[in-house]
XYZ file of C-alpha atoms in Angstrom:
190
model
C 108.451 92.701 112.661
C 106.182 92.494 109.611
C 107.695 91.924 106.188
C 107.377 94.979 103.947
C 105.486 94.447 100.727
C 104.043 96.405 97.819
C 100.769 98.101 98.735
C 98.640 97.044 95.748
C 97.494 93.640 97.092
C 95.638 95.704 99.739
C 95.162 92.861 102.200
C 93.376 90.602 99.698
C 94.612 87.006 100.304
C 94.568 85.959 96.618
C 96.295 89.171 95.535
C 98.889 88.755 98.306
C 99.650 85.189 97.207
C 99.954 86.314 93.565
C 102.275 89.177 94.595
C 104.397 87.060 96.933
C 104.768 83.989 94.739
C 104.336 84.958 91.111
C 104.256 88.628 90.078
C 107.605 89.679 88.706
C 109.115 86.200 88.832
C 110.888 85.653 85.481
C 108.719 83.354 83.344
C 110.292 81.387 80.516
C 107.697 78.665 79.964
C 105.755 79.316 76.754
C 102.450 78.129 78.229
C 102.828 80.518 81.181
C 103.732 83.349 78.796
C 100.633 82.602 76.707
C 98.542 82.620 79.890
C 99.818 86.097 80.782
C 99.186 87.262 77.214
C 95.555 86.091 77.390
C 94.901 87.373 80.915
C 96.530 90.761 80.353
C 94.468 91.269 77.187
C 91.300 90.529 79.151
C 92.445 92.941 81.858
C 92.265 95.901 79.453
C 89.923 98.397 81.081
C 89.479 96.221 84.184
C 91.327 95.613 87.443
C 93.819 92.795 87.837
C 91.791 91.626 90.857
C 88.784 91.022 88.562
C 90.907 88.839 86.298
C 92.749 87.046 89.096
C 89.493 85.949 90.714
C 88.399 84.448 87.380
C 91.759 82.922 86.514
C 90.715 79.304 87.048
C 87.610 79.822 84.925
C 89.824 81.343 82.208
C 92.184 78.356 82.487
C 89.272 75.957 81.934
C 87.706 78.055 79.167
C 90.985 78.454 77.275
C 92.107 74.813 77.320
C 94.661 75.222 80.087
C 96.236 78.045 78.061
C 97.371 75.577 75.404
C 97.957 77.878 72.420
C 97.636 75.018 69.921
C 94.141 74.189 71.154
C 93.026 77.824 71.456
C 94.244 78.538 67.903
C 91.692 75.974 66.654
C 88.673 77.444 68.487
C 85.832 77.806 65.987
C 82.692 79.945 65.988
C 80.806 77.378 68.103
C 83.529 77.418 70.753
C 83.617 81.230 70.695
C 79.813 81.293 71.131
C 80.142 78.925 74.111
C 82.738 81.235 75.660
C 80.372 84.178 75.201
C 77.906 82.277 77.400
C 80.512 81.343 80.052
C 79.701 83.410 83.144
C 83.031 82.479 84.732
C 85.059 84.645 82.363
C 84.809 88.159 80.950
C 82.321 87.760 78.100
C 83.738 90.302 75.696
C 83.509 89.102 72.112
C 86.417 91.195 70.876
C 88.709 89.900 73.624
C 87.627 86.280 73.132
C 88.260 86.495 69.378
C 91.571 88.242 70.095
C 92.646 85.297 72.276
C 92.127 82.956 69.305
C 93.926 85.297 66.902
C 96.741 85.737 69.420
C 97.083 81.965 69.804
C 97.559 81.676 66.048
C 100.119 84.502 66.028
C 101.810 82.969 69.101
C 102.302 79.686 67.217
C 103.755 81.565 64.241
C 106.262 83.282 66.569
C 107.180 79.928 68.134
C 107.819 78.504 64.674
C 109.963 81.481 63.640
C 112.015 81.830 66.847
C 111.905 78.305 68.267
C 109.952 79.536 71.311
C 107.848 82.505 72.311
C 110.220 82.926 75.244
C 113.188 83.528 72.947
C 111.183 86.115 70.997
C 109.584 88.051 73.851
C 112.637 88.359 76.102
C 114.591 90.091 73.313
C 112.739 93.282 74.244
C 114.638 93.425 77.549
C 117.897 92.006 76.251
C 117.130 88.636 77.833
C 117.207 89.969 81.395
C 114.924 91.461 84.012
C 115.005 95.245 83.915
C 115.416 96.615 87.439
C 113.499 99.677 88.574
C 113.974 101.616 91.777
C 110.365 102.572 92.535
C 109.897 103.925 96.042
C 106.119 104.465 95.848
C 103.309 103.081 93.722
C 103.172 106.484 91.993
C 106.706 105.845 90.681
C 105.565 102.809 88.675
C 105.091 103.643 85.028
C 102.334 102.366 82.748
C 104.568 102.061 79.664
C 108.235 102.115 78.726
C 110.309 102.264 75.560
C 110.564 98.456 75.795
C 106.785 97.991 76.050
C 106.334 100.457 73.167
C 108.688 98.361 70.997
C 107.061 95.099 72.076
C 103.590 96.460 71.315
C 104.595 97.688 67.861
C 106.220 94.378 66.945
C 103.357 92.241 68.284
C 100.861 94.340 66.311
C 102.944 93.889 63.145
C 102.695 90.143 63.730
C 98.887 90.294 63.966
C 98.393 90.220 67.741
C 95.362 92.055 69.179
C 94.882 93.859 72.520
C 98.625 94.423 72.828
C 98.913 98.162 73.369
C 101.945 99.439 75.235
C 100.130 99.518 78.599
C 99.029 95.894 78.225
C 102.558 94.938 77.157
C 103.985 96.705 80.210
C 101.598 94.784 82.498
C 102.689 91.583 80.730
C 106.347 92.497 81.317
C 105.648 93.063 85.013
C 103.791 89.775 85.388
C 106.382 87.775 83.426
C 109.302 89.228 85.363
C 110.744 91.107 82.422
C 110.691 94.214 84.598
C 110.992 94.319 88.378
C 108.486 96.898 89.581
C 108.353 95.698 93.167
C 108.948 98.701 95.392
C 112.510 98.895 96.712
C 111.072 98.516 100.228
C 109.277 95.267 99.254
C 110.896 91.980 100.254
C 110.299 90.684 96.695
C 112.347 93.471 95.068
C 115.650 91.917 96.103
C 114.429 88.357 95.439
C 113.323 89.159 91.892
C 116.478 91.227 91.424
C 118.539 88.070 91.881
C 116.601 86.160 89.222
């Protein structure tokens, strides 16, 4: 008997691996959280599949998602990224990644870690949903609205509520695996 899964990976091997091993798994490592912040900002207006297939190129381009290094990217480095065919060459998003790295470091300094700051929006736990179909999954929530507003106040860019909700899903702050998916119960125990 086949294991039931969410439908969105649609038979794509890389998407299936991401779904089965990573999506919705609670992330507390600041570097991983910065990676999701960068990738979700680049996803704006695009599919996750587009970003996922360029993830390794993004990792190389953005210094292994080391916020300290990205925060120091200068105009020459930004120009080099604009010429990098492996990533999404959107000047506003590239500049936003640098600005967000700087804001990320400020949050780390204030709270001790980005993890401590970001998880406050869900009370430090994974919010459990009971979605039965993909149509049940929301694009925003009161928590993503609050996160978006606070991130914007702190100078972050490309952090609208929809992007914040996608970040929350990826980082395991909300469990949007369908109740029929084998990962729903696994993530629910995290």
